[in-house]
XYZ file of C-alpha atoms in Angstrom:
748
model
C -1.904 -4.278 48.993
C 0.565 -1.847 47.234
C -0.941 0.036 43.784
C 1.898 -0.015 40.967
C 1.432 2.789 39.164
C 2.962 2.189 34.643
C 5.551 4.666 33.826
C 6.230 4.757 30.754
C 8.865 3.706 28.951
C 11.864 5.298 28.397
C 14.375 5.025 25.630
C 17.328 3.401 27.276
C 13.532 0.574 28.153
C 13.059 -0.128 24.260
C 16.644 0.125 23.840
C 17.194 -2.121 26.353
C 13.842 -4.319 25.122
C 16.392 -4.363 22.317
C 19.482 -5.742 23.251
C 17.101 -8.645 24.818
C 15.307 -9.311 21.572
C 18.419 -9.171 19.476
C 17.777 -12.118 17.645
C 14.448 -11.898 16.826
C 14.560 -8.068 15.153
C 18.058 -10.375 12.912
C 15.938 -13.619 12.773
C 13.514 -11.965 10.871
C 15.816 -9.485 9.181
C 17.537 -12.402 7.452
C 14.352 -14.036 7.013
C 12.685 -11.233 4.597
C 16.096 -10.697 3.107
C 16.154 -14.032 2.673
C 12.417 -13.488 -0.035
C 13.816 -10.481 -1.077
C 17.398 -12.134 -2.880
C 15.552 -15.503 -3.562
C 12.203 -13.138 -5.346
C 14.677 -11.324 -7.373
C 16.458 -14.554 -8.174
C 13.227 -15.977 -9.286
C 10.893 -12.859 -10.711
C 10.479 -12.533 -13.674
C 12.219 -9.718 -15.314
C 10.458 -6.283 -16.852
C 11.619 -3.617 -18.988
C 9.136 -0.959 -19.401
C 9.291 1.517 -22.218
C 8.437 5.027 -22.269
C 6.844 7.000 -24.794
C 6.318 11.782 -24.690
C 3.252 12.423 -26.928
C 1.708 16.269 -26.850
C -1.889 17.484 -26.927
C -2.252 20.426 -30.003
C -3.904 23.554 -28.693
C -7.498 23.213 -30.465
C -7.334 24.313 -33.986
C -3.562 24.773 -34.396
C -3.593 22.411 -37.696
C -6.247 22.061 -40.552
C -9.686 22.937 -41.059
C -12.826 22.760 -39.323
C -16.444 23.439 -39.611
C -15.904 27.097 -37.634
C -14.202 27.764 -41.390
C -17.569 27.754 -43.580
C -18.016 30.777 -43.651
C -14.705 32.519 -43.135
C -14.762 32.361 -39.365
C -11.288 32.461 -38.132
C -9.873 29.376 -35.974
C -9.043 29.223 -32.815
C -9.133 27.509 -30.529
C -10.274 28.017 -26.375
C -6.324 28.438 -24.394
C -8.011 28.978 -20.615
C -5.446 26.648 -17.823
C -9.287 25.128 -16.655
C -9.613 23.932 -20.746
C -6.284 23.183 -21.805
C -5.583 20.630 -18.466
C -9.797 19.348 -19.106
C -8.102 18.294 -22.967
C -4.917 16.987 -20.900
C -7.140 14.913 -19.007
C -9.667 14.336 -21.528
C -6.637 12.591 -23.319
C -4.969 10.473 -20.521
C -7.917 9.335 -20.006
C -9.178 7.927 -23.283
C -5.287 6.936 -23.782
C -6.633 4.412 -20.591
C -9.663 3.409 -21.713
C -10.555 -0.543 -23.055
C -11.179 0.624 -26.192
C -8.254 1.563 -27.314
C -6.940 -1.221 -25.609
C -8.906 -3.776 -26.153
C -7.475 -2.505 -30.326
C -3.835 -2.966 -28.906
C -3.971 -5.482 -27.787
C -5.768 -7.285 -30.983
C -3.443 -5.379 -33.338
C -0.317 -7.237 -31.732
C -1.276 -10.524 -30.729
C -1.388 -9.768 -26.372
C -3.039 -12.765 -26.268
C 0.402 -15.023 -27.553
C 2.414 -12.328 -24.890
C 3.445 -14.086 -21.694
C 2.068 -11.693 -19.232
C -1.307 -12.692 -20.310
C -1.022 -15.899 -20.916
C -3.506 -17.974 -17.753
C -1.727 -18.128 -14.329
C -1.829 -20.612 -11.781
C -3.194 -18.766 -8.978
C -4.028 -20.219 -6.003
C -5.796 -17.600 -4.013
C -8.197 -16.771 -7.638
C -8.030 -20.840 -7.289
C -9.611 -20.351 -4.131
C -12.526 -17.743 -4.911
C -13.863 -19.528 -8.330
C -14.331 -22.924 -5.436
C -16.671 -21.081 -4.300
C -17.654 -17.758 -6.337
C -20.710 -18.440 -8.859
C -19.809 -19.251 -11.786
C -20.331 -17.027 -14.884
C -21.319 -18.284 -18.354
C -18.608 -19.547 -19.962
C -17.146 -18.282 -23.531
C -18.130 -18.549 -26.770
C -15.640 -20.394 -28.841
C -13.417 -19.555 -31.835
C -14.670 -15.242 -30.932
C -13.053 -12.164 -30.938
C -11.447 -10.894 -27.681
C -14.457 -7.994 -28.327
C -16.897 -10.825 -28.358
C -15.319 -13.017 -25.005
C -16.519 -11.311 -21.861
C -14.123 -13.965 -20.236
C -11.014 -12.945 -21.576
C -11.399 -9.564 -22.702
C -11.782 -8.939 -18.811
C -8.702 -10.369 -17.478
C -6.607 -9.571 -20.841
C -7.998 -6.014 -19.482
C -7.459 -6.365 -16.458
C -2.888 -7.185 -17.111
C -2.750 -4.203 -19.565
C -4.116 -1.392 -17.433
C -2.057 -3.220 -14.586
C 0.722 -3.247 -16.880
C -0.451 0.214 -18.478
C 0.775 3.636 -16.319
C -0.207 6.807 -18.102
C 0.965 10.346 -16.408
C 0.030 13.550 -17.270
C 3.693 15.775 -16.977
C 2.240 18.837 -14.517
C 2.749 21.852 -15.969
C 3.343 20.201 -20.131
C 0.872 19.593 -22.942
C 3.085 16.279 -23.025
C 1.570 13.102 -21.094
C 3.887 9.963 -20.027
C 2.719 6.817 -20.858
C 4.560 4.056 -19.906
C 4.451 0.491 -20.568
C 5.806 -2.974 -18.526
C 6.275 -6.237 -19.897
C 9.249 -8.690 -20.079
C 9.461 -8.324 -23.532
C 11.528 -5.009 -24.673
C 10.031 -5.261 -28.225
C 6.829 -5.909 -26.660
C 6.654 -3.114 -24.221
C 7.449 -0.875 -26.869
C 5.259 -1.977 -29.829
C 2.747 -1.862 -26.616
C 3.617 2.201 -26.150
C 3.493 2.636 -30.001
C 0.079 0.949 -31.573
C -1.769 2.733 -28.228
C -0.435 6.070 -29.054
C -1.494 5.834 -33.433
C -4.981 4.430 -31.747
C -5.197 7.099 -29.776
C -4.877 9.669 -33.183
C -6.628 7.580 -34.718
C -9.299 7.961 -32.574
C -9.382 11.353 -31.792
C -9.448 11.537 -36.171
C -12.706 9.700 -36.524
C -14.960 11.153 -33.401
C -14.455 14.299 -34.718
C -15.235 13.090 -38.417
C -18.287 11.765 -37.559
C -19.619 14.465 -34.847
C -19.291 17.258 -37.993
C -19.938 13.790 -41.046
C -23.999 14.203 -39.942
C -23.804 18.240 -40.444
C -21.596 18.139 -43.937
C -24.451 15.740 -45.055
C -27.557 17.400 -44.631
C -25.603 21.112 -46.047
C -24.590 18.868 -49.329
C -28.049 18.346 -48.885
C -28.640 21.756 -49.557
C -26.264 23.200 -51.971
C -27.467 20.747 -53.637
C -31.339 22.522 -53.125
C -29.787 25.077 -54.405
C -27.159 24.197 -57.397
C -30.964 23.086 -59.424
C -32.001 26.689 -58.567
C -29.356 28.722 -60.075
C -29.424 26.191 -63.377
C -32.752 26.902 -63.883
C -32.839 30.924 -63.438
C -30.197 30.659 -65.715
C -32.008 29.060 -68.244
C -34.361 30.950 -67.476
C -32.736 34.589 -68.093
C -31.624 33.013 -71.992
C -35.475 32.515 -72.550
C -36.179 36.658 -71.742
C -33.601 37.907 -73.214
C -34.034 36.429 -76.078
C -37.960 37.019 -75.190
C -37.934 39.912 -75.507
C -35.717 43.186 -74.402
C -34.715 44.092 -71.235
C -35.035 47.921 -70.214
C -31.298 50.121 -69.854
C -30.226 53.846 -68.600
C -27.977 52.519 -71.680
C -24.929 52.651 -69.542
C -22.949 49.869 -67.563
C -20.962 50.085 -64.235
C -17.481 49.261 -63.303
C -17.595 46.364 -63.712
C -18.413 45.984 -66.938
C -22.997 44.721 -66.154
C -25.521 47.030 -68.233
C -27.299 48.913 -65.584
C -31.533 49.294 -65.227
C -32.264 51.712 -63.018
C -35.842 52.508 -61.219
C -37.945 53.446 -57.423
C -39.837 49.951 -58.368
C -36.359 48.658 -59.135
C -34.212 49.327 -56.431
C -36.715 47.984 -53.508
C -36.387 44.878 -55.676
C -32.772 44.795 -55.579
C -33.223 45.590 -52.046
C -35.365 42.380 -51.332
C -33.010 40.203 -53.085
C -30.594 40.714 -50.908
C -32.646 40.298 -48.034
C -34.098 37.236 -48.685
C -30.488 36.404 -49.913
C -28.826 37.286 -47.092
C -31.593 35.675 -44.627
C -31.879 32.378 -47.181
C -27.741 31.978 -46.096
C -29.364 32.360 -41.996
C -32.126 29.755 -42.718
C -29.594 27.465 -44.026
C -26.872 27.248 -41.696
C -29.267 27.561 -38.173
C -30.690 25.211 -39.991
C -28.070 22.797 -39.936
C -27.197 23.219 -36.241
C -30.766 22.247 -35.814
C -29.957 19.275 -38.012
C -26.814 17.897 -35.966
C -29.518 18.744 -32.128
C -32.491 17.524 -33.832
C -29.648 13.370 -33.321
C -29.593 14.013 -29.728
C -25.357 12.175 -30.040
C -23.714 14.155 -27.035
C -20.128 12.999 -29.092
C -21.378 14.624 -31.790
C -22.452 17.780 -30.789
C -19.484 17.665 -28.361
C -16.959 17.494 -30.903
C -18.726 20.885 -32.736
C -17.938 22.661 -29.463
C -14.936 24.202 -31.487
C -16.184 24.175 -34.830
C -19.385 26.811 -33.953
C -21.559 28.340 -37.089
C -21.727 31.740 -38.217
C -24.658 33.161 -37.404
C -25.462 30.662 -34.408
C -26.480 32.628 -31.261
C -24.429 33.399 -28.273
C -25.908 30.937 -25.956
C -26.047 27.995 -28.873
C -22.216 28.603 -28.872
C -21.458 28.907 -24.474
C -24.390 25.146 -24.307
C -22.108 23.463 -27.401
C -19.577 24.152 -25.338
C -21.008 23.452 -22.109
C -21.056 20.030 -23.370
C -18.190 18.944 -23.984
C -16.410 19.890 -20.773
C -19.299 17.314 -19.720
C -18.297 14.752 -21.645
C -15.441 15.514 -20.662
C -15.897 14.832 -17.155
C -18.067 12.097 -17.732
C -14.928 10.549 -19.401
C -13.112 11.624 -16.435
C -14.889 10.195 -13.579
C -15.303 6.725 -15.759
C -12.287 6.224 -15.595
C -11.835 6.684 -12.204
C -15.255 4.574 -11.738
C -13.377 1.620 -13.576
C -10.252 2.107 -12.020
C -11.875 2.648 -8.846
C -13.853 -0.988 -9.580
C -10.643 -2.185 -10.167
C -8.307 -1.570 -7.500
C -11.364 -2.066 -5.357
C -13.876 -4.641 -6.252
C -17.439 -3.709 -6.613
C -18.090 -3.694 -2.982
C -15.344 -1.043 -2.341
C -17.768 1.394 -0.621
C -17.207 4.875 -2.536
C -18.023 3.527 -5.996
C -22.001 4.527 -5.631
C -21.533 7.666 -4.760
C -19.233 7.151 -7.694
C -21.871 5.947 -10.055
C -23.930 9.241 -8.674
C -22.024 11.462 -9.561
C -21.262 10.285 -12.987
C -25.433 9.657 -13.209
C -25.829 13.121 -12.051
C -22.856 14.479 -15.052
C -25.097 11.674 -17.879
C -28.686 12.949 -16.302
C -26.815 17.718 -16.976
C -26.319 16.874 -20.623
C -29.496 15.502 -21.381
C -31.027 19.021 -19.417
C -28.232 20.691 -22.379
C -28.965 18.221 -25.231
C -32.635 18.841 -25.006
C -32.173 22.894 -24.392
C -29.991 23.520 -27.148
C -32.394 21.285 -29.063
C -34.654 23.888 -28.208
C -32.787 26.667 -28.883
C -31.515 25.393 -32.431
C -35.443 24.583 -33.527
C -36.574 28.608 -32.357
C -33.795 29.833 -33.835
C -34.046 27.996 -36.522
C -37.893 29.081 -36.972
C -37.414 32.455 -37.014
C -34.800 32.287 -39.209
C -37.177 30.390 -41.794
C -39.860 33.062 -40.576
C -37.141 36.369 -41.744
C -36.579 34.922 -44.936
C -40.672 34.201 -45.952
C -41.020 37.620 -44.657
C -37.647 39.065 -47.442
C -39.345 35.973 -50.297
C -42.645 37.839 -49.184
C -41.103 41.921 -49.525
C -39.168 40.151 -52.595
C -42.415 39.012 -53.883
C -43.875 42.385 -53.758
C -41.332 43.994 -55.535
C -40.680 41.750 -57.921
C -45.197 42.106 -58.343
C -44.789 45.496 -58.921
C -41.462 45.819 -61.186
C -43.242 43.125 -62.804
C -45.908 46.339 -63.560
C -43.259 49.051 -64.670
C -40.948 47.318 -66.818
C -43.049 43.800 -67.416
C -39.938 42.184 -69.437
C -37.419 44.230 -69.417
C -37.430 44.777 -65.442
C -38.132 40.613 -65.394
C -35.135 40.170 -67.108
C -32.930 42.259 -65.104
C -34.261 40.908 -62.006
C -34.098 36.771 -62.761
C -30.872 38.173 -64.229
C -29.292 39.010 -60.211
C -31.104 36.287 -58.607
C -29.652 33.747 -60.859
C -26.406 35.837 -60.544
C -25.938 35.813 -56.553
C -27.529 32.133 -56.835
C -24.659 30.988 -58.753
C -21.930 32.652 -56.682
C -24.557 31.916 -53.028
C -22.836 28.526 -54.521
C -19.952 28.300 -55.214
C -19.338 30.190 -52.544
C -20.689 27.616 -49.995
C -18.749 24.892 -52.168
C -15.368 26.794 -51.684
C -15.990 27.082 -48.076
C -17.288 23.064 -47.490
C -14.365 21.618 -49.603
C -11.918 23.850 -48.021
C -12.450 22.191 -43.851
C -11.995 19.256 -45.102
C -14.798 18.260 -44.464
C -15.623 15.966 -47.988
C -12.108 14.735 -47.351
C -11.849 14.154 -43.368
C -12.840 17.796 -42.564
C -9.314 17.906 -40.069
C -6.126 16.270 -38.330
C -5.457 14.568 -35.069
C -4.227 16.951 -32.533
C -1.356 13.831 -31.367
C 2.259 14.650 -32.327
C 4.127 11.742 -30.917
C 7.519 13.810 -29.261
C 8.994 10.151 -28.034
C 8.019 6.823 -29.482
C 8.567 3.642 -27.881
C 11.618 2.060 -28.175
C 13.334 -0.797 -27.014
C 14.946 -0.574 -22.877
C 18.128 -1.852 -22.758
C 18.019 -2.713 -18.372
C 14.668 -4.055 -17.462
C 12.443 -2.381 -14.858
C 12.369 -4.831 -12.198
C 13.381 -6.516 -10.104
C 15.380 -3.283 -8.736
C 17.982 -4.508 -6.436
C 19.551 -2.414 -4.889
C 16.146 -1.432 -3.367
C 14.328 -3.914 -2.775
C 17.553 -4.852 -0.387
C 17.397 -2.041 0.536
C 13.928 -1.314 1.420
C 14.045 -5.349 2.770
C 16.165 -4.427 5.398
C 14.543 -0.728 7.051
C 11.559 -2.645 6.769
C 12.966 -6.474 8.452
C 14.877 -4.029 11.201
C 11.468 -2.344 11.684
C 9.479 -4.850 11.187
C 12.200 -6.637 13.670
C 11.805 -4.560 16.617
C 8.623 -4.852 16.539
C 8.365 -7.381 16.984
C 10.988 -7.449 19.601
C 8.843 -5.853 21.560
C 5.538 -7.884 20.680
C 7.161 -10.985 21.587
C 8.563 -9.304 24.679
C 4.947 -7.686 26.324
C 4.158 -11.569 25.704
C 6.601 -12.964 27.422
C 5.866 -13.904 30.627
C 9.379 -14.720 32.294
C 11.622 -13.584 33.749
C 14.751 -11.288 32.152
C 17.103 -8.610 33.693
C 17.180 -7.355 37.104
C 14.276 -4.459 35.362
C 12.189 -7.223 35.857
C 12.848 -8.383 38.655
C 12.614 -5.174 40.643
C 9.600 -4.155 39.034
C 8.434 -7.608 40.355
C 9.340 -7.662 43.992
C 10.162 -3.644 43.901
C 13.136 -4.803 45.794
C 17.052 -5.775 44.062
C 17.788 -9.316 44.001
C 20.347 -10.329 47.027
C 22.426 -11.043 43.517
C 23.125 -11.991 39.608
C 24.659 -14.824 38.557
C 25.555 -15.287 34.868
C 24.677 -18.189 32.540
C 27.343 -21.180 32.384
C 28.584 -23.889 30.633
C 28.600 -26.730 33.785
C 31.715 -29.159 33.273
C 31.427 -33.057 33.361
C 33.316 -35.269 33.408
C 32.933 -39.477 34.682
C 36.056 -39.910 36.172
C 36.892 -36.945 38.889
C 33.265 -35.393 40.425
C 35.382 -32.296 41.329
C 35.567 -31.205 38.369
C 31.181 -30.445 38.058
C 31.235 -28.081 40.736
C 32.836 -24.785 39.307
C 33.626 -23.726 43.048
C 37.124 -26.125 42.518
C 36.827 -26.019 38.673
C 37.344 -22.008 38.820
C 37.112 -20.448 41.402
C 37.432 -17.258 38.799
C 34.691 -17.240 37.668
C 32.138 -14.477 37.014
C 29.660 -16.734 38.654
C 31.848 -18.244 41.976
C 32.570 -14.213 41.762
C 28.671 -13.147 41.622
C 28.173 -15.876 44.117
C 31.234 -14.460 46.539
C 28.878 -11.656 46.782
C 25.690 -13.354 47.562
C 27.715 -14.653 50.284
C 28.991 -11.280 51.624
C 25.312 -9.536 51.047
C 23.272 -13.203 52.737
C 26.317 -12.466 56.019
C 24.796 -9.125 55.790
C 21.400 -9.583 55.518
C 20.338 -9.770 58.820
C 21.321 -7.026 61.397
C 21.035 -8.776 64.643
C 23.434 -12.013 63.849
C 24.266 -13.644 60.369
C 21.542 -16.516 59.365
C 23.416 -20.291 60.564
C 20.535 -22.465 58.301
C 20.217 -20.827 55.045
C 16.801 -22.212 53.175
C 18.292 -22.694 48.575
C 15.329 -23.467 46.411
C 13.223 -22.543 44.122
C 9.653 -22.456 42.200
C 9.698 -24.707 39.555
C 12.553 -27.778 38.704
C 15.814 -26.482 36.627
C 16.124 -22.461 38.010
C 19.731 -24.243 38.907
C 18.958 -24.216 43.304
C 20.482 -27.397 43.630
C 23.644 -26.092 41.644
C 23.691 -22.520 43.045
C 23.772 -24.531 46.614
C 26.596 -26.901 46.326
C 28.912 -23.863 45.913
C 27.276 -21.346 48.145
C 27.513 -24.595 50.666
C 31.680 -24.411 49.197
C 32.675 -21.022 49.549
C 31.200 -21.004 53.203
C 33.051 -24.073 53.993
C 36.245 -22.480 51.967
C 36.075 -18.792 54.693
C 37.304 -21.856 56.822
C 33.439 -21.878 58.606
C 31.743 -25.200 58.897
C 29.264 -26.011 56.735
C 26.936 -28.992 56.160
C 24.464 -29.412 53.454
C 21.184 -31.152 53.303
C 19.639 -32.407 49.439
C 16.128 -32.222 51.804
C 14.864 -32.558 48.125
C 13.419 -36.695 49.568
C 12.082 -36.769 45.745
C 14.593 -36.386 43.519
C 17.951 -35.341 45.443
C 20.860 -34.186 42.983
C 23.692 -33.630 45.440
C 24.772 -37.337 45.445
C 26.261 -36.817 41.981
C 26.747 -33.989 41.789
C 29.473 -35.047 44.424
C 29.735 -38.711 43.165
C 29.304 -40.593 46.555
C 27.531 -44.417 45.275
C 24.320 -44.673 47.485
C 24.445 -44.196 51.181
C 21.794 -43.356 53.915
C 20.636 -39.961 54.138
C 18.232 -37.853 55.413
C 14.692 -39.909 54.830
C 16.246 -42.862 56.144
C 17.232 -40.163 59.515
C 14.042 -38.714 60.105
C 12.320 -42.244 59.830
C 13.712 -43.923 62.338
C 16.200 -46.083 60.665
C 19.849 -45.119 60.903
C 19.763 -43.695 65.486
C 23.339 -40.927 64.226
C 23.240 -38.421 61.395
C 24.879 -40.791 58.051
C 27.539 -36.711 57.950
C 29.726 -37.632 55.593
C 32.540 -35.309 55.165
C 33.443 -34.384 50.826
C 36.987 -35.443 49.988
C 39.189 -32.816 48.796
C 36.775 -29.978 50.587
C 38.009 -29.015 54.295
C 34.694 -27.569 56.973
C 32.311 -29.209 54.403
C 30.231 -32.196 54.741
C 26.891 -33.643 53.600
C 24.016 -34.824 54.465
C 22.082 -37.208 52.122
C 18.706 -37.184 50.624
C 18.616 -40.664 51.665
C 16.398 -43.613 51.014
C 13.053 -41.735 48.675
C 10.338 -42.103 51.111
C 6.912 -42.892 50.351
C 5.404 -39.146 52.448
C 8.821 -36.493 51.802
C 6.248 -34.115 52.296
C 5.003 -35.251 56.324
C 9.361 -36.221 57.774
C 10.553 -32.460 56.824
C 7.502 -31.339 58.504
C 7.532 -33.453 61.797
C 9.368 -33.161 65.590
C 12.118 -35.145 64.471
C 13.550 -33.083 61.641
C 13.379 -29.722 64.135
C 15.783 -31.241 66.500
C 18.125 -32.246 64.344
C 18.061 -29.385 62.992
C 18.684 -27.798 65.702
C 21.002 -29.878 66.633
C 22.516 -29.243 63.620
C 23.122 -25.925 64.188
C 24.886 -25.750 67.444
C 27.329 -28.174 65.439
C 28.537 -26.060 62.627
C 27.963 -22.448 61.404
C 26.626 -22.240 58.713
C 23.802 -24.876 57.165
C 22.429 -24.760 53.101
C 19.447 -27.152 52.882
C 19.243 -27.760 49.360
C 14.902 -28.473 49.297
C 12.438 -29.125 46.209
C 10.824 -26.281 44.236
C 8.318 -24.766 45.943
C 5.617 -25.000 43.393
C 5.452 -28.477 42.579
C 5.413 -29.823 46.090
C 5.253 -28.117 49.504
C 8.064 -29.467 51.182
C 10.409 -26.105 51.149
C 7.298 -24.406 52.836
C 7.434 -26.624 56.100
C 11.007 -26.210 55.541
C 10.457 -22.908 55.522
C 9.594 -21.700 59.185
C 12.508 -24.148 60.297
C 14.877 -22.301 58.612
C 16.906 -18.199 59.215
C 17.042 -16.869 55.487
C 15.658 -18.216 52.838
C 16.718 -18.136 48.965
C 15.253 -17.618 46.496
C 16.113 -18.645 42.484
C 14.719 -16.669 39.592
C 16.332 -17.358 36.484
C 15.972 -15.763 33.374
C 13.619 -16.536 30.373
C 12.478 -19.471 32.398
C 10.834 -18.463 35.382
C 7.593 -16.635 35.403
C 6.671 -13.708 36.541
C 3.713 -15.594 38.148
C 5.494 -18.624 39.554
C 8.040 -16.331 40.852
C 5.933 -13.879 42.167
C 3.937 -16.281 44.355
C 6.172 -18.599 45.972
C 7.316 -15.424 46.780
C 4.854 -14.492 49.081
C 4.578 -18.566 50.368
C 8.508 -17.953 52.082
C 7.515 -14.540 53.183
C 5.470 -16.124 55.849
C 3.416 -12.860 55.688
C 6.651 -10.458 55.804
C 7.909 -12.802 58.441
C 10.776 -13.885 56.866
C 13.739 -12.729 55.192
C 13.828 -14.901 51.665
C 16.860 -13.176 49.016
C 16.049 -13.221 45.320
C 18.644 -14.758 43.558
C 18.578 -13.797 39.407
C 20.116 -16.717 38.401
C 21.284 -17.572 34.544
C 21.719 -13.885 33.046
C 23.432 -13.671 29.537
C 26.311 -11.804 29.814
C 26.209 -9.924 26.874
C 22.969 -8.118 29.065
C 23.655 -4.617 29.467
C 21.070 -5.366 32.541
C 23.632 -7.801 34.374
C 26.496 -5.443 33.730
C 24.584 -2.815 34.936
C 23.528 -4.557 38.350
C 28.070 -5.098 39.888
C 28.268 -1.408 37.943
C 30.808 -2.366 35.520
C 31.658 -3.901 31.686
C 33.328 -6.578 31.078
C 37.455 -6.222 31.665
C 38.504 -9.350 31.801
C 40.052 -9.266 36.475
C 40.100 -12.599 36.917
C 42.525 -14.296 39.641
C 45.279 -15.360 38.196
C 47.599 -18.314 39.100
C 50.893 -16.754 38.437
C 51.051 -13.563 39.559
C 49.341 -12.765 42.900
C 49.951 -8.777 43.349
C 46.172 -6.907 44.714
C 45.711 -4.405 42.299
């Protein structure tokens, strides 16, 4: 048993496959090209509007809570912080909140994109998927889950938000069949983003400002009470004084007790101010609102500890990470569906961020409460020291000292109130806190040309993709095709070269002249006849002892061209001056009678059945040296007749009377006639038709005819496409139009 070693395909093999299956390649290319053209003709033209916004640094405009006590406004200018801020704004632009606002403000539900379209796949999925609760009638989009989900899906599909690398600019693109609607969506979305940023910062500081306002109210009442007391004391009694004034013109009263009292008053004032500011931070932390604390991160109150400021910044960073993770999760859910395996991991990350935020808020709450308690205790201590000093002053100077103290306390209390009120108003807390840090660079404008379909790009993609898919299809078809196609296939199958290759021919047909149906007579200079002459020469030289005299021509199955080949081969042998007899041994479906235009006559079956004493051999008209023995009537037992001793004897006799005897036999696989005759002949020609004969069929027929290697079987590949490179590669030349000329008998 021979072991066949498969070799890797070479570039030449791939080129041959491409040439053999180029009809598949061109067919797929044409199909994809036509479908692309149809798509470009029928698809909706969609316009893309583009807008650009700039995300400015925090603190570049307006004032915030950091200005309450005159603190300098400044933002974190690190690249990481800037990138987080830009990415956060980009994720907010893609959020459902802004999308719903834009859809409702522009009435996009009536737009062509948002109207229901029948989708066969969606309809099929709805049939098997569980039905949810329907939307109530006449409600807003926010309260209609089904409508909201569909509208958000369409909106996010057409929206594209892309931060421009290395800048603080965000590019916003939107696709819509109406160019004006596309531009309106861009402008409305950017306006909603600016409003959302303003609302977020206002809400984050409003609660703190409200508490500070309450504190200012108490401080104002205390100041007014002190002023009234100063007036009463001044009216009731005189004031002990040094009789001099300071640089501001105020009357001075001095003693050691008064000096200590003044210091205690100053300490009490500082402690009170610190307690008020620490209380503002504590009040904000008690709400536990992460969004509000995130908004306070860039507006740290003076007096807050460095740890509190760091914690607030960390909350802001975690909130930004949470927003980015939520946007990524929603995008993955829309793009891949709820079964996407990474969704659980992403939800875990989101839960971890939320846990970190909760922990940090807890730490801020504890730290703020601790700072407030310390400030309160400090204030109490300062107040106690102040009260002791005041008591001593009362004892020392009674009404006069009391007057000075009360007047100073009233002035400082009034000054503190006016200073805090001024700072609060300057920061804009009472009037809206701070303007947005979003700047519109390029508004959305209605485009002049549609974005899709991009006909040149689509056609180029269709051609390239069609060619690639066509090549893949060609290689797939070639590997799945079990038929013999080329000379290489035949050589790989049998490990030997064929005796010859016959081209595919259009057979001439004539109802009046049977000779016109025979190619060796109708067109003796054709490629087919020339190839048959080469086969004749190779056949006569195939055996070293002597040329074969009895030649069996057969095939694996019907329709492979064996009868046409055997008849033309017999004519070529006869034209060489050799007495030739062609016998139609296909006793079931003989065709030589029709091909030669001979009426029904007795034939081989009648001779073998003993109904004819002499062989009913006929001379073929118009062809010297050629005789024919027809098949005759169809017998009930063709194989038995062909295996009979009579057949052997008659064939032995024909060998001595003729130079060549050609047997046109039945196919090998359907019946055993050819296998039986194969033992009586010198050589056998097995016809294998390109693109018709299957490899297992040809291989099985060859094994049956070889008789364990004791009989010569020549392979002939018939029906080769003349444009196939393997056809000319076998003959060793390309097509040059070299033929016999009727006008010129010169020898080249």
